[in-house]
């Protein structure tokens, strides 16, 4: 498999993060082009295959923006104002368009982690 995928897990609840909005951007210098906006399914993944694949999966710099605050508030979690984590941007590079890039997010109201998965 080639392309870009993501997966969001709510580590505080021990569940996939269903209903979390993610925006995908391509970066070029100071320019930021929004490619798409998606919402995670009941498994914390995106329906319809990779976020980028085929002709749209090209080397470059990208950013995934996770709308964590809206998701957490939607779960009924009382967050301080302003929330410690509201919008989580993750910038990364794609160097090999023949590879699979998986960018998961492990999320809680006061912390997150990510890595290049498989």
CSV table of C-alpha atoms in Angstrom, one decimal:
chain,number,residue,atom,x,y,z
A,1,UNK,CA,0.0,0.0,0.0
A,2,UNK,CA,1.2,3.5,-0.8
A,3,UNK,CA,-0.3,6.8,0.3
A,4,UNK,CA,-1.0,8.8,3.4
A,5,UNK,CA,-3.2,7.4,6.2
A,6,UNK,CA,-4.0,8.4,9.8
A,7,UNK,CA,-5.7,6.9,12.9
A,8,UNK,CA,-6.8,8.7,16.0
A,9,UNK,CA,-7.0,7.0,19.4
A,10,UNK,CA,-8.5,8.6,22.5
A,11,UNK,CA,-6.0,7.3,25.1
A,12,UNK,CA,-8.0,8.8,28.0
A,13,UNK,CA,-11.1,6.9,27.1
A,14,UNK,CA,-9.3,3.8,25.7
A,15,UNK,CA,-11.3,4.1,22.5
A,16,UNK,CA,-10.9,5.2,18.8
A,17,UNK,CA,-11.6,8.9,18.4
A,18,UNK,CA,-14.8,8.8,16.3
A,19,UNK,CA,-16.1,12.1,14.9
A,20,UNK,CA,-12.8,14.0,15.0
A,21,UNK,CA,-12.3,16.5,12.2
A,22,UNK,CA,-9.0,16.6,10.4
A,23,UNK,CA,-7.8,19.0,7.8
A,24,UNK,CA,-5.0,18.2,5.4
A,25,UNK,CA,-2.7,20.9,3.9
A,26,UNK,CA,0.2,20.9,1.5
A,27,UNK,CA,2.9,23.4,2.4
A,28,UNK,CA,5.1,25.3,0.0
A,29,UNK,CA,7.2,28.0,1.6
A,30,UNK,CA,4.8,30.4,3.3
A,31,UNK,CA,1.9,29.0,1.3
A,32,UNK,CA,-0.6,26.6,2.9
A,33,UNK,CA,-3.1,24.9,0.5
A,34,UNK,CA,-6.0,23.0,2.0
A,35,UNK,CA,-6.4,19.7,0.2
A,36,UNK,CA,-9.3,18.2,2.1
A,37,UNK,CA,-11.2,18.0,5.4
A,38,UNK,CA,-12.4,14.6,6.8
A,39,UNK,CA,-14.0,13.2,9.9
A,40,UNK,CA,-12.9,10.0,11.6
A,41,UNK,CA,-15.2,7.0,11.6
A,42,UNK,CA,-16.1,4.7,14.6
A,43,UNK,CA,-12.7,3.1,14.3
A,44,UNK,CA,-10.9,6.5,14.5
A,45,UNK,CA,-9.9,6.1,10.8
A,46,UNK,CA,-10.9,7.9,7.6
A,47,UNK,CA,-13.4,6.2,5.3
A,48,UNK,CA,-12.7,6.0,1.6
A,49,UNK,CA,-9.1,4.9,1.6
A,50,UNK,CA,-5.9,7.0,2.0
A,51,UNK,CA,-6.0,10.8,2.5
A,52,UNK,CA,-3.5,11.0,-0.4
A,53,UNK,CA,-2.9,8.3,-3.0
A,54,UNK,CA,-2.1,8.0,-6.7
A,55,UNK,CA,-1.4,11.2,-8.5
A,56,UNK,CA,-2.1,13.4,-5.4
A,57,UNK,CA,0.5,11.5,-3.3
A,58,UNK,CA,3.7,13.5,-4.2
A,59,UNK,CA,6.8,14.3,-2.2
A,60,UNK,CA,6.6,17.5,-0.2
A,61,UNK,CA,5.8,19.0,3.1
A,62,UNK,CA,2.3,18.5,4.6
A,63,UNK,CA,0.3,19.3,7.7
A,64,UNK,CA,-2.5,17.4,9.4
A,65,UNK,CA,-4.6,19.6,11.7
A,66,UNK,CA,-6.6,17.7,14.3
A,67,UNK,CA,-9.5,19.5,15.9
A,68,UNK,CA,-9.0,17.9,19.2
A,69,UNK,CA,-10.8,20.5,21.4
A,70,UNK,CA,-14.1,20.1,19.5
A,71,UNK,CA,-13.9,16.3,19.7
A,72,UNK,CA,-13.2,16.3,23.4
A,73,UNK,CA,-16.0,18.8,24.2
A,74,UNK,CA,-18.3,16.7,22.1
A,75,UNK,CA,-17.5,13.8,24.4
A,76,UNK,CA,-18.6,15.9,27.3
A,77,UNK,CA,-15.2,16.5,28.7
A,78,UNK,CA,-15.0,19.8,30.5
A,79,UNK,CA,-11.9,21.7,29.2
A,80,UNK,CA,-10.5,24.9,30.7
A,81,UNK,CA,-10.8,28.0,28.6
A,82,UNK,CA,-8.7,28.3,26.7
A,83,UNK,CA,-8.2,24.5,26.3
A,84,UNK,CA,-4.7,23.2,26.8
A,85,UNK,CA,-5.0,21.3,23.5
A,86,UNK,CA,-7.5,22.6,21.0
A,87,UNK,CA,-6.0,22.5,17.5
A,88,UNK,CA,-3.1,20.0,17.0
A,89,UNK,CA,-1.0,20.6,13.9
A,90,UNK,CA,1.4,17.9,12.8
A,91,UNK,CA,3.9,18.9,10.1
A,92,UNK,CA,5.8,16.2,8.2
A,93,UNK,CA,7.5,15.5,5.0
A,94,UNK,CA,6.8,12.9,2.3
A,95,UNK,CA,10.1,12.0,0.5
A,96,UNK,CA,9.1,8.7,-1.2
A,97,UNK,CA,5.8,8.6,-3.2
A,98,UNK,CA,6.2,4.8,-3.5
A,99,UNK,CA,6.0,4.3,0.3
A,100,UNK,CA,3.2,4.3,2.8
A,101,UNK,CA,3.1,7.1,5.3
A,102,UNK,CA,0.9,6.5,8.4
A,103,UNK,CA,0.6,9.4,10.9
A,104,UNK,CA,-1.4,8.3,13.9
A,105,UNK,CA,-2.4,10.5,16.8
A,106,UNK,CA,-2.7,9.3,20.4
A,107,UNK,CA,-4.8,11.9,22.2
A,108,UNK,CA,-5.9,12.9,25.7
A,109,UNK,CA,-7.1,16.3,27.0
A,110,UNK,CA,-3.6,17.2,28.2
A,111,UNK,CA,-1.2,15.4,25.9
A,112,UNK,CA,-0.7,13.7,22.6
A,113,UNK,CA,1.9,11.7,20.7
A,114,UNK,CA,2.5,10.8,17.1
A,115,UNK,CA,5.0,8.8,15.1
A,116,UNK,CA,5.4,7.4,11.6
A,117,UNK,CA,3.5,4.2,11.7
A,118,UNK,CA,3.2,1.3,9.3
